Amino acid sequence: SAELEVVTARVLSPLAWGAASALVSFASFRLGRTFRLVRSDPNSFFVIRIRRAPWRPPTPSDRLSVPFDAALGVLIGCSATSFLYDPDAFRRDMADVPTLRGRSFVSDELCTEFVSRYRTYPREFWNGDDVRSDPTLDSIRTFVSNCRKRETYEKKLRREGGLSDEEAVVIPWHGVPALTKVEEDEEDGIP
């Protein structure tokens, strides 16, 4: 579904890269203790071989190196995930989820609740500069507005298809048109 594509691109992809970098880091730390890069020709810098390090009996520090290497690998993985994750882009994308094609689990489950909570605050609050300057509140406002657009577009599709109000509607491949007109509610000022 289109929602899954958003989550995959914004959340799962950074998590996958973070997990991969953690595993590669851990493996390289462990292999670095077992194998050494050595020059096979002392006169050439470019001829390098991998040699097994000479065996020696394990020491207490060797036993502690496994959890240390694992912790360092996890730290590197978390850093990679944190670097690749963009919360502002995710917030913008999630605000636009109601306009996506197909059935929307997020819209079906959250729109009614968000619209009713939105209506508990006065119109002046949502139209103020404080909301526009706060990315989270602005995303909520955009999400509610997009929920209303989806609701209006679903009603139109039901009318055109001769469906009842209870029947599920699948939004076509192009999604909810951006210019979908929503009548403003007098009591709540939702655009």
Short mmCIF file of N, CA and C in Angstrom, two decimals:
data_model
loop_
_atom_site.label_atom_id
_atom_site.label_comp_id
_atom_site.label_asym_id
_atom_site.label_seq_id
_atom_site.Cartn_x
_atom_site.Cartn_y
_atom_site.Cartn_z
N SER A 1 0.84 -1.18 0.00
CA SER A 1 0.00 0.00 0.00
C SER A 1 0.88 1.25 0.00
N ALA A 2 0.26 2.36 -0.29
CA ALA A 2 1.01 3.62 -0.35
C ALA A 2 1.51 4.03 1.04
N GLU A 3 0.73 3.71 2.08
CA GLU A 3 1.17 4.03 3.44
C GLU A 3 2.43 3.26 3.80
N LEU A 4 2.47 2.00 3.41
CA LEU A 4 3.64 1.17 3.70
C LEU A 4 4.88 1.70 2.98
N GLU A 5 4.69 2.23 1.78
CA GLU A 5 5.82 2.82 1.05
C GLU A 5 6.39 4.02 1.81
N VAL A 6 5.52 4.83 2.40
CA VAL A 6 5.97 5.99 3.18
C VAL A 6 6.78 5.54 4.39
N VAL A 7 6.22 4.56 5.12
CA VAL A 7 6.91 4.08 6.32
C VAL A 7 8.22 3.41 5.95
N THR A 8 8.22 2.63 4.88
CA THR A 8 9.45 1.95 4.44
C THR A 8 10.53 2.97 4.08
N ALA A 9 10.15 3.98 3.32
CA ALA A 9 11.14 4.96 2.87
C ALA A 9 11.68 5.80 4.02
N ARG A 10 10.82 6.17 4.96
CA ARG A 10 11.22 7.11 6.00
C ARG A 10 11.71 6.47 7.29
N VAL A 11 11.27 5.23 7.58
CA VAL A 11 11.62 4.61 8.87
C VAL A 11 12.41 3.33 8.67
N LEU A 12 11.86 2.40 7.88
CA LEU A 12 12.49 1.09 7.77
C LEU A 12 13.83 1.14 7.03
N SER A 13 13.95 2.01 6.06
CA SER A 13 15.21 2.11 5.33
C SER A 13 16.36 2.57 6.25
N PRO A 14 16.18 3.64 7.04
CA PRO A 14 17.26 4.00 7.98
C PRO A 14 17.54 2.90 9.01
N LEU A 15 16.48 2.22 9.46
CA LEU A 15 16.69 1.12 10.41
C LEU A 15 17.49 -0.01 9.79
N ALA A 16 17.18 -0.34 8.54
CA ALA A 16 17.91 -1.42 7.86
C ALA A 16 19.38 -1.04 7.67
N TRP A 17 19.64 0.19 7.26
CA TRP A 17 21.04 0.63 7.10
C TRP A 17 21.76 0.65 8.44
N GLY A 18 21.07 1.04 9.49
CA GLY A 18 21.67 1.05 10.82
C GLY A 18 22.00 -0.36 11.29
N ALA A 19 21.07 -1.30 11.08
CA ALA A 19 21.32 -2.70 11.47
C ALA A 19 22.47 -3.29 10.67
N ALA A 20 22.51 -3.00 9.37
CA ALA A 20 23.59 -3.51 8.53
C ALA A 20 24.94 -2.94 8.96
N SER A 21 24.98 -1.65 9.27
CA SER A 21 26.26 -1.07 9.69
C SER A 21 26.69 -1.62 11.06
N ALA A 22 25.73 -1.93 11.93
CA ALA A 22 26.07 -2.54 13.22
C ALA A 22 26.67 -3.92 13.02
N LEU A 23 26.06 -4.72 12.15
CA LEU A 23 26.56 -6.08 11.90
C LEU A 23 27.93 -6.07 11.23
N VAL A 24 28.09 -5.20 10.24
CA VAL A 24 29.38 -5.12 9.54
C VAL A 24 30.47 -4.63 10.50
N SER A 25 30.15 -3.67 11.34
CA SER A 25 31.13 -3.18 12.31
C SER A 25 31.53 -4.28 13.28
N PHE A 26 30.55 -4.99 13.82
CA PHE A 26 30.85 -6.07 14.76
C PHE A 26 31.70 -7.15 14.09
N ALA A 27 31.32 -7.53 12.86
CA ALA A 27 32.09 -8.56 12.15
C ALA A 27 33.52 -8.10 11.89
N SER A 28 33.69 -6.84 11.50
CA SER A 28 35.05 -6.37 11.23
C SER A 28 35.88 -6.28 12.51
N PHE A 29 35.25 -5.92 13.63
CA PHE A 29 35.99 -5.90 14.90
C PHE A 29 36.44 -7.31 15.28
N ARG A 30 35.54 -8.28 15.12
CA ARG A 30 35.88 -9.66 15.49
C ARG A 30 36.92 -10.25 14.55
N LEU A 31 36.75 -10.00 13.26
CA LEU A 31 37.72 -10.55 12.30
C LEU A 31 39.06 -9.85 12.42
N GLY A 32 39.07 -8.59 12.84
CA GLY A 32 40.31 -7.86 13.01
C GLY A 32 41.19 -8.44 14.11
N ARG A 33 40.59 -9.15 15.02
CA ARG A 33 41.37 -9.80 16.08
C ARG A 33 41.97 -11.13 15.62
N THR A 34 41.37 -11.70 14.58
CA THR A 34 41.80 -13.02 14.11
C THR A 34 42.74 -12.92 12.92
N PHE A 35 42.49 -11.95 12.05
CA PHE A 35 43.29 -11.82 10.83
C PHE A 35 44.01 -10.48 10.80
N ARG A 36 45.15 -10.48 10.15
CA ARG A 36 45.96 -9.26 10.02
C ARG A 36 46.27 -9.02 8.55
N LEU A 37 46.28 -7.74 8.18
CA LEU A 37 46.73 -7.38 6.84
C LEU A 37 48.24 -7.16 6.91
N VAL A 38 48.97 -7.90 6.09
CA VAL A 38 50.44 -7.76 6.08
C VAL A 38 50.91 -7.61 4.65
N ARG A 39 52.06 -6.93 4.50
CA ARG A 39 52.66 -6.79 3.16
C ARG A 39 53.40 -8.07 2.84
N SER A 40 53.08 -8.64 1.69
CA SER A 40 53.80 -9.86 1.31
C SER A 40 55.13 -9.51 0.64
N ASP A 41 55.22 -8.31 0.08
CA ASP A 41 56.48 -7.85 -0.51
C ASP A 41 56.87 -6.57 0.23
N PRO A 42 57.95 -6.61 1.00
CA PRO A 42 58.33 -5.42 1.79
C PRO A 42 58.63 -4.20 0.93
N ASN A 43 58.94 -4.40 -0.35
CA ASN A 43 59.28 -3.28 -1.23
C ASN A 43 58.06 -2.66 -1.91
N SER A 44 56.90 -3.30 -1.79
CA SER A 44 55.71 -2.79 -2.47
C SER A 44 54.60 -2.52 -1.46
N PHE A 45 53.98 -1.39 -1.62
CA PHE A 45 52.89 -1.02 -0.72
C PHE A 45 51.58 -1.70 -1.12
N PHE A 46 51.45 -2.06 -2.40
CA PHE A 46 50.18 -2.52 -2.93
C PHE A 46 49.95 -4.03 -2.82
N VAL A 47 50.93 -4.79 -2.49
CA VAL A 47 50.77 -6.24 -2.39
C VAL A 47 50.51 -6.57 -0.92
N ILE A 48 49.24 -6.83 -0.63
CA ILE A 48 48.84 -7.08 0.75
C ILE A 48 48.13 -8.43 0.82
N ARG A 49 48.40 -9.16 1.89
CA ARG A 49 47.74 -10.43 2.12
C ARG A 49 47.07 -10.42 3.48
N ILE A 50 46.10 -11.30 3.59
CA ILE A 50 45.45 -11.48 4.89
C ILE A 50 46.06 -12.72 5.52
N ARG A 51 46.59 -12.55 6.71
CA ARG A 51 47.19 -13.67 7.45
C ARG A 51 46.48 -13.86 8.75
N ARG A 52 46.41 -15.09 9.15
CA ARG A 52 45.84 -15.41 10.44
C ARG A 52 46.84 -14.99 11.52
N ALA A 53 46.31 -14.30 12.54
CA ALA A 53 47.17 -13.88 13.64
C ALA A 53 47.64 -15.13 14.39
N PRO A 54 48.82 -15.09 14.96
CA PRO A 54 49.30 -16.27 15.70
C PRO A 54 48.40 -16.56 16.89
N TRP A 55 48.25 -17.86 17.16
CA TRP A 55 47.37 -18.27 18.27
C TRP A 55 48.04 -17.98 19.59
N ARG A 56 47.23 -17.53 20.53
CA ARG A 56 47.69 -17.37 21.89
C ARG A 56 46.53 -17.72 22.81
N PRO A 57 46.79 -18.13 24.01
CA PRO A 57 45.69 -18.50 24.91
C PRO A 57 44.82 -17.29 25.21
N PRO A 58 43.50 -17.51 25.32
CA PRO A 58 42.61 -16.37 25.60
C PRO A 58 42.87 -15.78 26.97
N THR A 59 42.76 -14.49 27.05
CA THR A 59 42.94 -13.77 28.31
C THR A 59 41.59 -13.18 28.74
N PRO A 60 41.50 -12.69 29.98
CA PRO A 60 40.23 -12.07 30.40
C PRO A 60 39.83 -10.89 29.50
N SER A 61 40.80 -10.15 28.99
CA SER A 61 40.46 -9.03 28.11
C SER A 61 39.88 -9.53 26.79
N ASP A 62 40.29 -10.72 26.33
CA ASP A 62 39.71 -11.29 25.11
C ASP A 62 38.24 -11.63 25.33
N ARG A 63 37.92 -12.14 26.50
CA ARG A 63 36.53 -12.48 26.80
C ARG A 63 35.66 -11.22 26.89
N LEU A 64 36.23 -10.14 27.38
CA LEU A 64 35.48 -8.89 27.46
C LEU A 64 35.36 -8.19 26.11
N SER A 65 36.19 -8.59 25.16
CA SER A 65 36.16 -7.91 23.87
C SER A 65 34.88 -8.18 23.10
N VAL A 66 34.25 -9.33 23.29
CA VAL A 66 33.02 -9.64 22.54
C VAL A 66 31.90 -8.68 22.93
N PRO A 67 31.56 -8.52 24.22
CA PRO A 67 30.51 -7.54 24.52
C PRO A 67 30.91 -6.11 24.17
N PHE A 68 32.19 -5.80 24.29
CA PHE A 68 32.64 -4.45 23.93
C PHE A 68 32.46 -4.22 22.43
N ASP A 69 32.86 -5.20 21.62
CA ASP A 69 32.69 -5.08 20.16
C ASP A 69 31.21 -5.00 19.79
N ALA A 70 30.37 -5.79 20.49
CA ALA A 70 28.93 -5.75 20.23
C ALA A 70 28.36 -4.37 20.58
N ALA A 71 28.75 -3.84 21.72
CA ALA A 71 28.26 -2.52 22.13
C ALA A 71 28.71 -1.44 21.17
N LEU A 72 29.94 -1.52 20.72
CA LEU A 72 30.44 -0.54 19.76
C LEU A 72 29.71 -0.66 18.42
N GLY A 73 29.43 -1.90 18.00
CA GLY A 73 28.67 -2.12 16.77
C GLY A 73 27.27 -1.54 16.87
N VAL A 74 26.61 -1.75 18.03
CA VAL A 74 25.27 -1.20 18.24
C VAL A 74 25.32 0.33 18.24
N LEU A 75 26.33 0.90 18.86
CA LEU A 75 26.47 2.35 18.87
C LEU A 75 26.63 2.90 17.44
N ILE A 76 27.43 2.23 16.65
CA ILE A 76 27.61 2.66 15.25
C ILE A 76 26.30 2.51 14.48
N GLY A 77 25.57 1.40 14.70
CA GLY A 77 24.29 1.20 14.04
C GLY A 77 23.26 2.25 14.42
N CYS A 78 23.18 2.58 15.72
CA CYS A 78 22.25 3.62 16.17
C CYS A 78 22.62 4.98 15.60
N SER A 79 23.90 5.25 15.52
CA SER A 79 24.36 6.52 14.94
C SER A 79 23.98 6.61 13.47
N ALA A 80 24.15 5.53 12.73
CA ALA A 80 23.79 5.52 11.31
C ALA A 80 22.29 5.72 11.14
N THR A 81 21.48 5.05 11.96
CA THR A 81 20.03 5.22 11.88
C THR A 81 19.64 6.65 12.20
N SER A 82 20.22 7.20 13.24
CA SER A 82 19.92 8.57 13.64
C SER A 82 20.31 9.57 12.55
N PHE A 83 21.43 9.32 11.90
CA PHE A 83 21.89 10.20 10.83
C PHE A 83 20.96 10.15 9.62
N LEU A 84 20.44 8.95 9.29
CA LEU A 84 19.63 8.79 8.09
C LEU A 84 18.15 9.11 8.30
N TYR A 85 17.67 9.07 9.54
CA TYR A 85 16.25 9.32 9.82
C TYR A 85 15.98 10.82 9.82
N ASP A 86 14.96 11.23 9.09
CA ASP A 86 14.58 12.64 8.99
C ASP A 86 13.18 12.82 9.56
N PRO A 87 13.08 13.22 10.83
CA PRO A 87 11.75 13.31 11.45
C PRO A 87 10.84 14.35 10.80
N ASP A 88 11.40 15.43 10.29
CA ASP A 88 10.57 16.46 9.64
C ASP A 88 9.94 15.92 8.37
N ALA A 89 10.71 15.20 7.57
CA ALA A 89 10.17 14.62 6.34
C ALA A 89 9.12 13.55 6.68
N PHE A 90 9.38 12.76 7.72
CA PHE A 90 8.41 11.74 8.13
C PHE A 90 7.10 12.39 8.58
N ARG A 91 7.21 13.47 9.35
CA ARG A 91 6.02 14.18 9.83
C ARG A 91 5.22 14.74 8.65
N ARG A 92 5.92 15.33 7.66
CA ARG A 92 5.22 15.86 6.48
C ARG A 92 4.55 14.74 5.69
N ASP A 93 5.26 13.64 5.52
CA ASP A 93 4.69 12.51 4.77
C ASP A 93 3.48 11.92 5.47
N MET A 94 3.55 11.79 6.79
CA MET A 94 2.42 11.23 7.53
C MET A 94 1.21 12.17 7.50
N ALA A 95 1.44 13.47 7.44
CA ALA A 95 0.33 14.42 7.33
C ALA A 95 -0.38 14.27 5.99
N ASP A 96 0.34 13.79 4.98
CA ASP A 96 -0.25 13.62 3.65
C ASP A 96 -0.81 12.22 3.41
N VAL A 97 -0.71 11.33 4.38
CA VAL A 97 -1.20 9.95 4.21
C VAL A 97 -2.68 9.90 3.80
N PRO A 98 -3.57 10.73 4.35
CA PRO A 98 -4.97 10.62 3.92
C PRO A 98 -5.20 10.91 2.44
N THR A 99 -4.25 11.53 1.78
CA THR A 99 -4.45 11.83 0.35
C THR A 99 -3.89 10.74 -0.57
N LEU A 100 -3.34 9.68 0.01
CA LEU A 100 -2.72 8.63 -0.81
C LEU A 100 -3.76 7.70 -1.44
N ARG A 101 -3.34 6.99 -2.46
CA ARG A 101 -4.22 6.07 -3.19
C ARG A 101 -4.57 4.85 -2.34
N GLY A 102 -5.60 4.16 -2.76
CA GLY A 102 -5.98 2.89 -2.14
C GLY A 102 -6.73 3.08 -0.83
N ARG A 103 -6.87 1.98 -0.11
CA ARG A 103 -7.47 2.01 1.23
C ARG A 103 -6.43 2.54 2.19
N SER A 104 -6.86 3.26 3.19
CA SER A 104 -5.93 3.85 4.14
C SER A 104 -6.29 3.41 5.55
N PHE A 105 -5.47 2.51 6.10
CA PHE A 105 -5.67 2.07 7.47
C PHE A 105 -5.51 3.24 8.43
N VAL A 106 -4.51 4.07 8.20
CA VAL A 106 -4.28 5.23 9.06
C VAL A 106 -5.49 6.16 9.04
N SER A 107 -6.01 6.44 7.86
CA SER A 107 -7.17 7.33 7.75
C SER A 107 -8.40 6.71 8.41
N ASP A 108 -8.62 5.42 8.16
CA ASP A 108 -9.79 4.76 8.74
C ASP A 108 -9.74 4.77 10.26
N GLU A 109 -8.56 4.60 10.83
CA GLU A 109 -8.43 4.50 12.28
C GLU A 109 -8.27 5.84 12.99
N LEU A 110 -7.60 6.80 12.34
CA LEU A 110 -7.23 8.03 13.05
C LEU A 110 -8.01 9.28 12.66
N CYS A 111 -8.51 9.35 11.46
CA CYS A 111 -9.10 10.61 11.00
C CYS A 111 -10.28 11.06 11.86
N THR A 112 -11.20 10.16 12.15
CA THR A 112 -12.37 10.55 12.94
C THR A 112 -11.95 11.11 14.30
N GLU A 113 -11.01 10.43 14.95
CA GLU A 113 -10.56 10.88 16.27
C GLU A 113 -9.82 12.22 16.18
N PHE A 114 -8.95 12.36 15.19
CA PHE A 114 -8.19 13.61 15.05
C PHE A 114 -9.12 14.79 14.75
N VAL A 115 -10.10 14.57 13.87
CA VAL A 115 -11.02 15.65 13.54
C VAL A 115 -11.84 16.05 14.76
N SER A 116 -12.29 15.08 15.54
CA SER A 116 -13.09 15.43 16.73
C SER A 116 -12.23 16.16 17.77
N ARG A 117 -10.97 15.73 17.95
CA ARG A 117 -10.07 16.43 18.89
C ARG A 117 -9.73 17.83 18.38
N TYR A 118 -9.54 17.94 17.08
CA TYR A 118 -9.23 19.22 16.45
C TYR A 118 -10.34 20.23 16.75
N ARG A 119 -11.58 19.75 16.70
CA ARG A 119 -12.73 20.63 16.90
C ARG A 119 -12.86 21.13 18.34
N THR A 120 -12.15 20.51 19.28
CA THR A 120 -12.24 20.95 20.68
C THR A 120 -11.46 22.24 20.92
N TYR A 121 -10.61 22.62 19.97
CA TYR A 121 -9.84 23.86 20.11
C TYR A 121 -10.47 24.95 19.25
N PRO A 122 -10.40 26.20 19.69
CA PRO A 122 -11.03 27.28 18.92
C PRO A 122 -10.31 27.52 17.59
N ARG A 123 -11.04 28.08 16.66
CA ARG A 123 -10.53 28.39 15.32
C ARG A 123 -9.29 29.29 15.39
N GLU A 124 -9.30 30.25 16.32
CA GLU A 124 -8.18 31.19 16.44
C GLU A 124 -6.88 30.46 16.76
N PHE A 125 -6.97 29.39 17.54
CA PHE A 125 -5.77 28.63 17.88
C PHE A 125 -5.12 28.04 16.63
N TRP A 126 -5.92 27.37 15.80
CA TRP A 126 -5.38 26.68 14.62
C TRP A 126 -4.95 27.65 13.52
N ASN A 127 -5.53 28.84 13.49
CA ASN A 127 -5.16 29.81 12.46
C ASN A 127 -4.04 30.75 12.91
N GLY A 128 -3.56 30.59 14.15
CA GLY A 128 -2.54 31.48 14.69
C GLY A 128 -1.13 31.16 14.21
N ASP A 129 -0.23 32.08 14.45
CA ASP A 129 1.16 31.92 14.05
C ASP A 129 1.88 30.85 14.85
N ASP A 130 1.43 30.60 16.09
CA ASP A 130 2.06 29.58 16.91
C ASP A 130 1.95 28.20 16.27
N VAL A 131 0.82 27.91 15.66
CA VAL A 131 0.63 26.61 15.00
C VAL A 131 1.50 26.51 13.76
N ARG A 132 1.56 27.58 12.99
CA ARG A 132 2.37 27.55 11.77
C ARG A 132 3.86 27.43 12.07
N SER A 133 4.30 27.95 13.21
CA SER A 133 5.72 27.89 13.54
C SER A 133 6.11 26.59 14.25
N ASP A 134 5.14 25.83 14.73
CA ASP A 134 5.42 24.54 15.38
C ASP A 134 5.17 23.42 14.37
N PRO A 135 6.22 22.70 13.95
CA PRO A 135 6.05 21.68 12.91
C PRO A 135 5.06 20.58 13.28
N THR A 136 4.99 20.21 14.56
CA THR A 136 4.08 19.14 14.96
C THR A 136 2.63 19.60 14.86
N LEU A 137 2.34 20.78 15.40
CA LEU A 137 0.97 21.30 15.32
C LEU A 137 0.56 21.57 13.88
N ASP A 138 1.48 22.09 13.09
CA ASP A 138 1.18 22.34 11.68
C ASP A 138 0.90 21.02 10.95
N SER A 139 1.62 19.96 11.29
CA SER A 139 1.37 18.66 10.68
C SER A 139 0.01 18.12 11.08
N ILE A 140 -0.38 18.34 12.34
CA ILE A 140 -1.72 17.90 12.78
C ILE A 140 -2.79 18.65 12.00
N ARG A 141 -2.60 19.95 11.85
CA ARG A 141 -3.56 20.76 11.09
C ARG A 141 -3.66 20.27 9.65
N THR A 142 -2.52 19.99 9.04
CA THR A 142 -2.50 19.49 7.67
C THR A 142 -3.15 18.10 7.59
N PHE A 143 -2.86 17.24 8.57
CA PHE A 143 -3.44 15.91 8.59
C PHE A 143 -4.96 15.98 8.66
N VAL A 144 -5.48 16.82 9.55
CA VAL A 144 -6.94 16.96 9.68
C VAL A 144 -7.55 17.51 8.40
N SER A 145 -6.90 18.49 7.81
CA SER A 145 -7.39 19.04 6.55
C SER A 145 -7.41 17.96 5.46
N ASN A 146 -6.37 17.15 5.40
CA ASN A 146 -6.31 16.06 4.41
C ASN A 146 -7.34 14.98 4.71
N CYS A 147 -7.62 14.74 5.99
CA CYS A 147 -8.68 13.79 6.36
C CYS A 147 -10.02 14.28 5.83
N ARG A 148 -10.27 15.56 5.98
CA ARG A 148 -11.53 16.14 5.48
C ARG A 148 -11.60 16.03 3.95
N LYS A 149 -10.47 16.27 3.27
CA LYS A 149 -10.46 16.13 1.81
C LYS A 149 -10.76 14.70 1.40
N ARG A 150 -10.14 13.74 2.11
CA ARG A 150 -10.38 12.33 1.79
C ARG A 150 -11.85 11.97 2.00
N GLU A 151 -12.41 12.45 3.11
CA GLU A 151 -13.81 12.17 3.42
C GLU A 151 -14.72 12.72 2.31
N THR A 152 -14.45 13.94 1.88
CA THR A 152 -15.23 14.56 0.81
C THR A 152 -15.09 13.78 -0.49
N TYR A 153 -13.87 13.39 -0.82
CA TYR A 153 -13.63 12.65 -2.07
C TYR A 153 -14.26 11.25 -2.02
N GLU A 154 -14.21 10.61 -0.85
CA GLU A 154 -14.85 9.29 -0.71
C GLU A 154 -16.36 9.41 -0.89
N LYS A 155 -16.97 10.46 -0.34
CA LYS A 155 -18.41 10.68 -0.53
C LYS A 155 -18.74 10.85 -2.01
N LYS A 156 -17.89 11.60 -2.71
CA LYS A 156 -18.11 11.81 -4.15
C LYS A 156 -18.01 10.47 -4.90
N LEU A 157 -17.01 9.66 -4.58
CA LEU A 157 -16.85 8.35 -5.23
C LEU A 157 -18.03 7.43 -4.92
N ARG A 158 -18.54 7.49 -3.70
CA ARG A 158 -19.70 6.67 -3.33
C ARG A 158 -20.93 7.09 -4.13
N ARG A 159 -21.13 8.41 -4.24
CA ARG A 159 -22.26 8.93 -5.03
C ARG A 159 -22.16 8.46 -6.47
N GLU A 160 -20.97 8.63 -7.06
CA GLU A 160 -20.77 8.25 -8.46
C GLU A 160 -20.91 6.75 -8.68
N GLY A 161 -20.51 5.97 -7.67
CA GLY A 161 -20.58 4.51 -7.80
C GLY A 161 -21.87 3.91 -7.29
N GLY A 162 -22.77 4.73 -6.77
CA GLY A 162 -24.03 4.24 -6.24
C GLY A 162 -23.85 3.37 -5.00
N LEU A 163 -22.85 3.69 -4.19
CA LEU A 163 -22.57 2.90 -2.98
C LEU A 163 -23.22 3.55 -1.76
N SER A 164 -23.46 2.73 -0.74
CA SER A 164 -24.00 3.26 0.51
C SER A 164 -22.89 3.92 1.31
N ASP A 165 -23.27 4.67 2.34
CA ASP A 165 -22.29 5.38 3.16
C ASP A 165 -21.39 4.45 3.96
N GLU A 166 -21.83 3.22 4.21
CA GLU A 166 -21.05 2.27 5.00
C GLU A 166 -20.04 1.48 4.17
N GLU A 167 -20.22 1.46 2.86
CA GLU A 167 -19.33 0.66 2.01
C GLU A 167 -17.96 1.32 1.87
N ALA A 168 -16.94 0.46 1.87
CA ALA A 168 -15.56 0.96 1.74
C ALA A 168 -15.29 1.44 0.32
N VAL A 169 -14.49 2.47 0.23
CA VAL A 169 -14.12 3.05 -1.06
C VAL A 169 -12.61 2.98 -1.20
N VAL A 170 -12.16 2.63 -2.40
CA VAL A 170 -10.73 2.61 -2.70
C VAL A 170 -10.41 3.85 -3.52
N ILE A 171 -9.50 4.66 -3.03
CA ILE A 171 -9.10 5.88 -3.75
C ILE A 171 -8.29 5.46 -4.97
N PRO A 172 -8.58 6.02 -6.16
CA PRO A 172 -7.85 5.64 -7.38
C PRO A 172 -6.35 5.93 -7.29
N TRP A 173 -5.62 5.46 -8.28
CA TRP A 173 -4.16 5.51 -8.29
C TRP A 173 -3.60 6.92 -8.10
N HIS A 174 -4.32 7.95 -8.51
CA HIS A 174 -3.79 9.32 -8.41
C HIS A 174 -3.95 9.91 -7.02
N GLY A 175 -4.69 9.24 -6.14
CA GLY A 175 -4.88 9.75 -4.79
C GLY A 175 -5.98 10.79 -4.75
N VAL A 176 -6.14 11.42 -3.63
CA VAL A 176 -7.14 12.48 -3.46
C VAL A 176 -6.63 13.72 -4.18
N PRO A 177 -7.40 14.27 -5.10
CA PRO A 177 -6.94 15.48 -5.81
C PRO A 177 -6.64 16.62 -4.84
N ALA A 178 -5.55 17.32 -5.10
CA ALA A 178 -5.12 18.41 -4.21
C ALA A 178 -6.15 19.53 -4.15
N LEU A 179 -6.91 19.71 -5.21
CA LEU A 179 -7.88 20.81 -5.26
C LEU A 179 -9.26 20.40 -4.77
N THR A 180 -9.36 19.31 -4.05
CA THR A 180 -10.65 18.88 -3.51
C THR A 180 -11.18 19.95 -2.57
N LYS A 181 -12.39 20.41 -2.86
CA LYS A 181 -13.00 21.47 -2.05
C LYS A 181 -13.72 20.85 -0.87
N VAL A 182 -13.44 21.40 0.31
CA VAL A 182 -14.10 20.97 1.54
C VAL A 182 -14.85 22.17 2.08
N GLU A 183 -16.15 21.98 2.35
CA GLU A 183 -16.91 23.08 2.93
C GLU A 183 -16.44 23.32 4.35
N GLU A 184 -16.21 24.57 4.69
CA GLU A 184 -15.74 24.91 6.02
C GLU A 184 -16.88 24.79 7.02
N ASP A 185 -16.61 24.06 8.10
CA ASP A 185 -17.60 23.94 9.16
C ASP A 185 -17.67 25.27 9.91
N GLU A 186 -18.88 25.73 10.14
CA GLU A 186 -19.05 27.00 10.83
C GLU A 186 -18.52 26.94 12.27
N GLU A 187 -18.72 25.78 12.93
CA GLU A 187 -18.36 25.75 14.35
C GLU A 187 -16.89 25.48 14.61
N ASP A 188 -16.15 24.94 13.65
CA ASP A 188 -14.78 24.61 13.99
C ASP A 188 -13.72 25.24 13.10
N GLY A 189 -14.07 25.75 11.96
CA GLY A 189 -13.10 26.43 11.12
C GLY A 189 -12.08 25.52 10.45
N ILE A 190 -12.41 24.25 10.28
CA ILE A 190 -11.49 23.37 9.59
C ILE A 190 -11.53 23.71 8.10
N PRO A 191 -10.40 23.98 7.51
CA PRO A 191 -10.39 24.33 6.09
C PRO A 191 -10.74 23.14 5.22
#
